[in-house]
mmCIF file of C-alpha atoms and ligand atoms in Angstrom:
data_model
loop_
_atom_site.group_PDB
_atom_site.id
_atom_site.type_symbol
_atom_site.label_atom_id
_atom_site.label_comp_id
_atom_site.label_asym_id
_atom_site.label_seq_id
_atom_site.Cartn_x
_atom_site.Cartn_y
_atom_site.Cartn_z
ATOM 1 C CA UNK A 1051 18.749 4.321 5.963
ATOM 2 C CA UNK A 1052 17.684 1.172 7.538
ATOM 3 C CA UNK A 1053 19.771 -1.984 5.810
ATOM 4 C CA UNK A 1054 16.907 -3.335 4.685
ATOM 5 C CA UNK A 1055 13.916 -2.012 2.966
ATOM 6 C CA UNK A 1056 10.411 -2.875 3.885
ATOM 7 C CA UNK A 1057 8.151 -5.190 1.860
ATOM 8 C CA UNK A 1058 4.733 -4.704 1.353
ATOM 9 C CA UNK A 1059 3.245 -8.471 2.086
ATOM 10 C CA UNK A 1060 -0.379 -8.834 0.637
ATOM 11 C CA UNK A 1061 -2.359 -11.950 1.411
ATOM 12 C CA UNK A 1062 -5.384 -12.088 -0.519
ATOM 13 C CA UNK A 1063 -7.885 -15.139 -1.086
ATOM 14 C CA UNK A 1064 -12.120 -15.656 -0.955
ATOM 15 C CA UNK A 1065 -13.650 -15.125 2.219
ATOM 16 C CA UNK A 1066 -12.643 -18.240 5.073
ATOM 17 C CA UNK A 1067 -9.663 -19.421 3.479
ATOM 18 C CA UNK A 1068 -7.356 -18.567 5.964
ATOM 19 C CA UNK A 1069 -6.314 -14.705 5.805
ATOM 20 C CA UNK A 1070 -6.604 -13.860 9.276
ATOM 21 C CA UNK A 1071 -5.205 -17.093 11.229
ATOM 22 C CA UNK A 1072 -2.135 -16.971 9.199
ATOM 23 C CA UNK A 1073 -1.919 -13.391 9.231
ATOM 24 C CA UNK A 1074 -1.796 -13.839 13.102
ATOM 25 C CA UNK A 1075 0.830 -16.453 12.559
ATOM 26 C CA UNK A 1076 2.974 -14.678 10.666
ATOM 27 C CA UNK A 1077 2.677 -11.686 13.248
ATOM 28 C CA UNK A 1078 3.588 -13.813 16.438
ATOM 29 C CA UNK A 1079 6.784 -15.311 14.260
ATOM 30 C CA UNK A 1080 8.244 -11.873 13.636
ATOM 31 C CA UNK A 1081 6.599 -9.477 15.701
ATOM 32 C CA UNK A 1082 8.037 -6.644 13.428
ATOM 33 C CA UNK A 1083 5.972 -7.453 11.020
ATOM 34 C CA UNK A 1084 3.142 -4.172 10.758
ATOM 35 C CA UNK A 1085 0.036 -5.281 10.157
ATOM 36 C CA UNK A 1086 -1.985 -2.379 8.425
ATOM 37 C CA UNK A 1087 -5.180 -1.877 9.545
ATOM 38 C CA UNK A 1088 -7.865 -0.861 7.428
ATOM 39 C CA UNK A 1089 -10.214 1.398 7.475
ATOM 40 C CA UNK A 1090 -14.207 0.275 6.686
ATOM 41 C CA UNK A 1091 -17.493 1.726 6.383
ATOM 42 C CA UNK A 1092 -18.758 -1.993 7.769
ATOM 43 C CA UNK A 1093 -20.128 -2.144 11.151
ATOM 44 C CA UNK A 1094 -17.952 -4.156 13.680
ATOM 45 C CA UNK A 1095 -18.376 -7.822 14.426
ATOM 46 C CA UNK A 1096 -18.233 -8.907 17.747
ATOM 47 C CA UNK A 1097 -15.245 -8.973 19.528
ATOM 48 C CA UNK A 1098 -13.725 -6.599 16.799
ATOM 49 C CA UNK A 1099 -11.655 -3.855 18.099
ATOM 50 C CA UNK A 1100 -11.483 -0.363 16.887
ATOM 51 C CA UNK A 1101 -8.308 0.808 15.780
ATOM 52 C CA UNK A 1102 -7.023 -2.620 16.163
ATOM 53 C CA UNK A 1103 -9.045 -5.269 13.895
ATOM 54 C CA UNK A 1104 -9.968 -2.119 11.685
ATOM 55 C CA UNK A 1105 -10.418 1.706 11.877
ATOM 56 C CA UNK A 1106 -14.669 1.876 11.419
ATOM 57 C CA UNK A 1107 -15.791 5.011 10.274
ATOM 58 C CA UNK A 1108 -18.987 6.083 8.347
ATOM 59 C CA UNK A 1109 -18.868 6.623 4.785
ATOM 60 C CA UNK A 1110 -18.194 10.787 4.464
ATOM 61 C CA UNK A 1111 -15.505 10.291 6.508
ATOM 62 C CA UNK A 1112 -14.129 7.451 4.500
ATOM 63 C CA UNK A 1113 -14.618 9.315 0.851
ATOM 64 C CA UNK A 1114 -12.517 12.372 2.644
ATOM 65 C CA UNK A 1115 -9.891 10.078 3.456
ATOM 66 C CA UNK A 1116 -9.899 8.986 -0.129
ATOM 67 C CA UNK A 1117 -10.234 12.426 -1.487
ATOM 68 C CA UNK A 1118 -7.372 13.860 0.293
ATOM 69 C CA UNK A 1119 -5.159 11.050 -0.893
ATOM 70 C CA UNK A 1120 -4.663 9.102 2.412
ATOM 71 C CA UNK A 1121 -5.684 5.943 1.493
ATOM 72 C CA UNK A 1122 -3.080 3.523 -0.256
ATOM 73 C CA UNK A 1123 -5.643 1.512 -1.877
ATOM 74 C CA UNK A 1124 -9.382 1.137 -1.606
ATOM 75 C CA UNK A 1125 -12.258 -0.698 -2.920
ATOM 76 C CA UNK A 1126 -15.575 -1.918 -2.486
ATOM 77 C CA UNK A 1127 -16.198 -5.350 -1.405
ATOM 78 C CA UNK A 1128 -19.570 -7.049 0.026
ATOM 79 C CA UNK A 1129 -21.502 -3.382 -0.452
ATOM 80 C CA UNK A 1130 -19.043 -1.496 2.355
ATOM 81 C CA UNK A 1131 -15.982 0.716 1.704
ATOM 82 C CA UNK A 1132 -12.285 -0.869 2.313
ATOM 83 C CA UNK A 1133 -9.069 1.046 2.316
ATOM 84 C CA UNK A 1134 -5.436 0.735 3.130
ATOM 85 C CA UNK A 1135 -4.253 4.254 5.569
ATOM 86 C CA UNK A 1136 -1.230 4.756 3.304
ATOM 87 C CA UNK A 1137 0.781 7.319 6.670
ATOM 88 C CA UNK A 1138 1.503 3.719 8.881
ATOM 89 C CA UNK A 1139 2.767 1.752 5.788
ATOM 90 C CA UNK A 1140 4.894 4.548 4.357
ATOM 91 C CA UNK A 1141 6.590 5.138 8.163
ATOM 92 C CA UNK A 1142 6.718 0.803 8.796
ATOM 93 C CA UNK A 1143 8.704 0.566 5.337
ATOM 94 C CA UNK A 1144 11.018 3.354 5.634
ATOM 95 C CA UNK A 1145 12.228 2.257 8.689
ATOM 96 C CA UNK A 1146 12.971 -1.258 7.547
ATOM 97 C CA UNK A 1147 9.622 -2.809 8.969
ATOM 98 C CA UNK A 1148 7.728 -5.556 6.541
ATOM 99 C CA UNK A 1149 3.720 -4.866 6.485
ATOM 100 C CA UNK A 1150 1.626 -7.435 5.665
ATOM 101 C CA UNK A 1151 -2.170 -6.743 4.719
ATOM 102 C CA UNK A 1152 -5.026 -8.459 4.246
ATOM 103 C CA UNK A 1153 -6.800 -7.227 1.556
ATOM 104 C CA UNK A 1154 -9.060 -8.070 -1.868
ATOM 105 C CA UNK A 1155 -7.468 -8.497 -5.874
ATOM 106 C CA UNK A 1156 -8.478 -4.503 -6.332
ATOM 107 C CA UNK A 1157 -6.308 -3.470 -3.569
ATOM 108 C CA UNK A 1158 -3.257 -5.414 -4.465
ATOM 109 C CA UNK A 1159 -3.748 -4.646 -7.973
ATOM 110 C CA UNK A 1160 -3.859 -0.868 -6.734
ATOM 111 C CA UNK A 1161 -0.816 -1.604 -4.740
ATOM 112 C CA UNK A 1162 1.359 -3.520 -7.125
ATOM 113 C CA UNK A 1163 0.764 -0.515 -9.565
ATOM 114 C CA UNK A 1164 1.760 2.201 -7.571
ATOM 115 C CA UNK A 1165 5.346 3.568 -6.532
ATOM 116 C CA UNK A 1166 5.524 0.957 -3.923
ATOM 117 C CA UNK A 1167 4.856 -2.000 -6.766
ATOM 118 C CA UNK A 1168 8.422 -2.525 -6.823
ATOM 119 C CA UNK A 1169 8.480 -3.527 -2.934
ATOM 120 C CA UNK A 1170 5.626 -5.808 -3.089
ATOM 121 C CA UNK A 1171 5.189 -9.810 -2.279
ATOM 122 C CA UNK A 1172 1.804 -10.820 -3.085
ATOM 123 C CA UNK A 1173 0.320 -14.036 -2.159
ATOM 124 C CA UNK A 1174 -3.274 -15.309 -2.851
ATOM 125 C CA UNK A 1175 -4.411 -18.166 -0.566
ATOM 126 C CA UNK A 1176 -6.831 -21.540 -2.195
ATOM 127 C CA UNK A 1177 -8.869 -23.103 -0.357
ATOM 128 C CA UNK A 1178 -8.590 -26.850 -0.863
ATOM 129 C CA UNK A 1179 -12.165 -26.747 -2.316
ATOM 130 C CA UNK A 1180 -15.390 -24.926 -2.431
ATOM 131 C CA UNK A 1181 -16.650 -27.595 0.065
ATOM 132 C CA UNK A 1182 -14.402 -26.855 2.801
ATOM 133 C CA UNK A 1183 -14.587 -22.955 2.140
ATOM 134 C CA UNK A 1184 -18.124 -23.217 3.141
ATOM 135 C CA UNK A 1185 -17.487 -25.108 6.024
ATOM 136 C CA UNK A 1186 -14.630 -23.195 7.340
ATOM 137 C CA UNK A 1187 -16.972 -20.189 7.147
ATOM 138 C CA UNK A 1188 -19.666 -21.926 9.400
ATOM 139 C CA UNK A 1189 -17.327 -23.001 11.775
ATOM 140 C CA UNK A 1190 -15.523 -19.694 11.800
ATOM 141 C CA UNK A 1191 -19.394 -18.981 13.871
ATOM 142 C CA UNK A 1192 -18.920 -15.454 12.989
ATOM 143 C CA UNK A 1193 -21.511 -14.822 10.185
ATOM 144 C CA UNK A 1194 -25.144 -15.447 9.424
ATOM 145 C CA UNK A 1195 -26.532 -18.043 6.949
ATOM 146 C CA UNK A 1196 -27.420 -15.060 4.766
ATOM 147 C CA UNK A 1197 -23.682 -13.481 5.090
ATOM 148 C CA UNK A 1198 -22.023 -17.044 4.748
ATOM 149 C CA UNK A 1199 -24.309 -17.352 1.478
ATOM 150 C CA UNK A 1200 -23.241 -14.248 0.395
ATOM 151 C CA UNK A 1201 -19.611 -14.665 0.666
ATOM 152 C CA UNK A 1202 -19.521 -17.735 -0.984
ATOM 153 C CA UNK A 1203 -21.679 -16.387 -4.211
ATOM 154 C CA UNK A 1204 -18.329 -13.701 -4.080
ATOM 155 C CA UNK A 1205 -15.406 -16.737 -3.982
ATOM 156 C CA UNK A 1206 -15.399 -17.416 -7.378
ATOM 157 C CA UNK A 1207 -15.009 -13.280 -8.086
ATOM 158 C CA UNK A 1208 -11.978 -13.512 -6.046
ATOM 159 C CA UNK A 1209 -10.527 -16.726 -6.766
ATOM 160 C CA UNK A 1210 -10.684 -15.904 -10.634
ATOM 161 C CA UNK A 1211 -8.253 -13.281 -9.680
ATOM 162 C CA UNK A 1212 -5.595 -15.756 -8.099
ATOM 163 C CA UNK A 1213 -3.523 -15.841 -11.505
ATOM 164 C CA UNK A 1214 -2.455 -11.753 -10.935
ATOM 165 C CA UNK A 1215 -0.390 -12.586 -7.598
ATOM 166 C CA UNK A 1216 3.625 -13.435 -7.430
ATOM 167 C CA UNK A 1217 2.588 -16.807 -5.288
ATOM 168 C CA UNK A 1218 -0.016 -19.353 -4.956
ATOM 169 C CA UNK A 1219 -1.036 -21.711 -1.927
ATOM 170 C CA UNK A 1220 -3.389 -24.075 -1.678
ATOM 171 C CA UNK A 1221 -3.951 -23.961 2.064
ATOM 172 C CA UNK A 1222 -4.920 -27.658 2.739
ATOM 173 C CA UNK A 1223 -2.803 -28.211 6.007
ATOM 174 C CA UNK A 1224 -2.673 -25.009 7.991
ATOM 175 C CA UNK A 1225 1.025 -25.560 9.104
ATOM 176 C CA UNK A 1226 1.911 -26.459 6.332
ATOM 177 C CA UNK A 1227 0.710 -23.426 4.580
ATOM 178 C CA UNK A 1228 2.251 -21.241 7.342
ATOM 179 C CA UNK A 1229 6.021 -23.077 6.787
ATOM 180 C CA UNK A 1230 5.826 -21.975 2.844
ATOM 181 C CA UNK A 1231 4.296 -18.758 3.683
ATOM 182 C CA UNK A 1232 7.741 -17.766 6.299
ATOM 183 C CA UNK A 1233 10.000 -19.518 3.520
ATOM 184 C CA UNK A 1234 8.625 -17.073 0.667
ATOM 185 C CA UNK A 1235 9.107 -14.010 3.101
ATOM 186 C CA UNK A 1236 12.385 -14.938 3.915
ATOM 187 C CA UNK A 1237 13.684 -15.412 0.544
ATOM 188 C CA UNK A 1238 11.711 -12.304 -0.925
ATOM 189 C CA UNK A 1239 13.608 -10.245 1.740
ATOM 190 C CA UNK A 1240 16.926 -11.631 0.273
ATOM 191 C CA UNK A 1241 15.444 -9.572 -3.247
ATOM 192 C CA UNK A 1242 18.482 -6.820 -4.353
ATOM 193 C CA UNK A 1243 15.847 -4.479 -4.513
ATOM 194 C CA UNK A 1244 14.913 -5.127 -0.785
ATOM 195 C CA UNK A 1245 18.623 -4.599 0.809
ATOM 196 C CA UNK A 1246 19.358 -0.942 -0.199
ATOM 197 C CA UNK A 1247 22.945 -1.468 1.725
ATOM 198 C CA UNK A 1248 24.279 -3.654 -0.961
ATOM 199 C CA UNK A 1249 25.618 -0.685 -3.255
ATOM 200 C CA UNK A 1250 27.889 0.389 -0.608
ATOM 201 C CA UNK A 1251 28.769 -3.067 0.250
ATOM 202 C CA UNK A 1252 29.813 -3.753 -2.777
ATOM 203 C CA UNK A 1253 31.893 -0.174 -3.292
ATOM 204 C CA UNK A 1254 33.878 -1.100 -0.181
ATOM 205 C CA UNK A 1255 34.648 -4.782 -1.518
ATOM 206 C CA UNK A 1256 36.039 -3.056 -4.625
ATOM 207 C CA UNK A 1257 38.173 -0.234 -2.188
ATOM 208 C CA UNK A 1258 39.401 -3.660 -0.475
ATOM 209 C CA UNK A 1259 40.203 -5.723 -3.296
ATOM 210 C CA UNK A 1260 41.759 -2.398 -4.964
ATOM 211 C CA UNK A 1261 43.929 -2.153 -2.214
ATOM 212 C CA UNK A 1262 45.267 -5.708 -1.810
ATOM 213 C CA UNK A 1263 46.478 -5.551 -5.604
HETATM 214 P P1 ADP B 1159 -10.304 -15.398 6.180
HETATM 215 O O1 ADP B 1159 -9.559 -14.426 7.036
HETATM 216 O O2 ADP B 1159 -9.613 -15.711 4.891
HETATM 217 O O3 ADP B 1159 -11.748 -15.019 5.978
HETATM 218 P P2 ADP B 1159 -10.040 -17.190 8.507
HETATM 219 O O4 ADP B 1159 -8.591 -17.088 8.813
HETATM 220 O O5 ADP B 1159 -11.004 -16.442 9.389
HETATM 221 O O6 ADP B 1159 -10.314 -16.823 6.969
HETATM 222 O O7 ADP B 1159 -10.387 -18.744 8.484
HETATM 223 C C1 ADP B 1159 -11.743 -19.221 8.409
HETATM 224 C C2 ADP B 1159 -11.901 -20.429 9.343
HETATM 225 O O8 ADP B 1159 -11.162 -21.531 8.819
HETATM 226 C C3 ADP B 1159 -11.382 -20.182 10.751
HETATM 227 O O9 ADP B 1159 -12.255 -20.812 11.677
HETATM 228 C C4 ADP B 1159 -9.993 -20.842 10.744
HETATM 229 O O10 ADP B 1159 -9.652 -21.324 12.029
HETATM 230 C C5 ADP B 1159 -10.214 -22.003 9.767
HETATM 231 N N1 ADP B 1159 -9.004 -22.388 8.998
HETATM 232 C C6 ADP B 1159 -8.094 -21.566 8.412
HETATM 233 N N2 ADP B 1159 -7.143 -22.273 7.761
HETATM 234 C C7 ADP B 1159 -7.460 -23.578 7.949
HETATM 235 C C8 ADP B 1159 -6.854 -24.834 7.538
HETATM 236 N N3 ADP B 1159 -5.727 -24.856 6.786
HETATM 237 N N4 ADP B 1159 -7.446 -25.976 7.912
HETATM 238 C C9 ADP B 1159 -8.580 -25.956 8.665
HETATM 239 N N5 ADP B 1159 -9.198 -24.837 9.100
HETATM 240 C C10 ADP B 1159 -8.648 -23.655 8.745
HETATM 241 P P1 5GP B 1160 -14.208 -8.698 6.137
HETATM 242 O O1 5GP B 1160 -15.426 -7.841 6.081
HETATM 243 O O2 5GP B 1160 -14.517 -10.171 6.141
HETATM 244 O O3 5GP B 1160 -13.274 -8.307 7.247
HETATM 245 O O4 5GP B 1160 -13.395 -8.434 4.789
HETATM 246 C C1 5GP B 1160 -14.024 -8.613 3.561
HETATM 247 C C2 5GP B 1160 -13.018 -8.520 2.436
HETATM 248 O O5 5GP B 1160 -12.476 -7.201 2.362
HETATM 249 C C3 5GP B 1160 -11.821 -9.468 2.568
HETATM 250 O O6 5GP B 1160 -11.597 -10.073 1.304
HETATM 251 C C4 5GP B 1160 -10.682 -8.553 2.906
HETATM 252 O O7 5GP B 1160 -9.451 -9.053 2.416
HETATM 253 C C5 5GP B 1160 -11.087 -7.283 2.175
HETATM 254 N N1 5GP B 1160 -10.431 -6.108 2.747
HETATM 255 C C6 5GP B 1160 -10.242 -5.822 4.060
HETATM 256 N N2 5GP B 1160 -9.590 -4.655 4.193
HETATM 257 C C7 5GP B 1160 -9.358 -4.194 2.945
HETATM 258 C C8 5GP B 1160 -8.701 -3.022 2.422
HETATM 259 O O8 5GP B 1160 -8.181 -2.173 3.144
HETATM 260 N N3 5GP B 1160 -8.669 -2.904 1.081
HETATM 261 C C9 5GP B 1160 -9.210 -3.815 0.235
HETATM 262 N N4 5GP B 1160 -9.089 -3.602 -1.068
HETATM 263 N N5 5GP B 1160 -9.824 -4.921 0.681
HETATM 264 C C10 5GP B 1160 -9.910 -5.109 2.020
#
């Protein structure tokens, strides 16, 4: 067994608050770091990448996923399907890798209450205020009026769910926000119930000490 056990990192927050540019971040600090892609019934944006930004697959072959138990966690969030492949987080933790995922409140609540609760670090992103969510969604240039209207009408859904998560940022400065996020990591990894190797650490301290007396 690897000395360390993997930790299941979940960033949540509303829509344009800085998920995916600190998810990046945190990937290009510690490349080990899996990032698990999701699988959604939404069609892709441009420049989205198959396989890579998410798996995209039409609904029947979603609920079969579901059905069959291979999906972590899912939900539904802005009328498509959302789900966690559970195969690529259960092989990334058991050999010692963190995964980090970017996901809504009803997938880290799914998460955080199933056998893998215990290995979990969840983290919900603020955005300074409502003022600055909207315009980091326009600038973002990826959505229409109508979708940028409709993900702000859902903030306040997921913000009301920020009190539910082990940490809390308010991401006003982005590097900033990225210096407490590593910090957090770091120390969760130092959790006993992340370093499975300490039992028999610990065993040959006492053989040692034993010994010298
Ligand atoms: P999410 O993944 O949560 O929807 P993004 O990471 O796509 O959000 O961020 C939305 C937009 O806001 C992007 O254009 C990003 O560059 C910008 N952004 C993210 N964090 C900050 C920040 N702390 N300050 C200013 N702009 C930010
Ligand atoms: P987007 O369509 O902007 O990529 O994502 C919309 C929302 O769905 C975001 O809040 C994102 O965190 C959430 N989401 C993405 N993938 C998953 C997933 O696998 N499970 C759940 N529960 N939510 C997801």
């Amino acid at each position: 067994m690897s000395n360390r056990r993997g930790l299941l990192i979940i960033l949540s927050s509303p829509s344009g608050a800085g998920k995916s540019t600190l998810s990046r971040r945190l990937r290009d600090w510690d490349p080990t770091i899996a990032f698990s892609v999701s699988a959604t019934t939404r069609a892709p944006r441009p420049g989205e990448v198959d396989g890579q930004d998410y798996h995209f697959m039409a609904q029947p072959r979603f609920k079969q996923d579901v059905a069959a138990g291979e999906m972590l966690e899912h939900a539904h969030v802005f009328g498509n399907f959302y789900g966690s492949p559970r195969g690529p987080v259960q092989a990334a933790i058991d050999g010692g890798r963190d995964v980090l995922f970017d996901i809504d409140w009803q997938g880290a609540q799914q998460i955080r209450n199933s056998a893998l609760g215990a290995h979990t670090l969840s983290i919900f992103l603020l955005p300074p205020s409502i003022r600055e969510l909207h315009r980091r969604l326009e600038t973002r240039g990826q959505d229409t009026p109508e979708v940028i209207a409709k993900r702000m009408e859902k903030s306040w859904d997921e913000i009301s769910h920020w009190d539910g998560y082990d940490f809390v940022l308010v991401n006003d400065d982005l590097d900033t926000t990225e210096a407490r996020l590593k910090t957090i990591i770091e120390a969760t990894r130092l959790r006993r119930s992340q370093q499975p190797g300490l039992t028999a650490h610990v065993r040959a301290l006492q053989t040692e000490f034993e010994e010298m007396q």
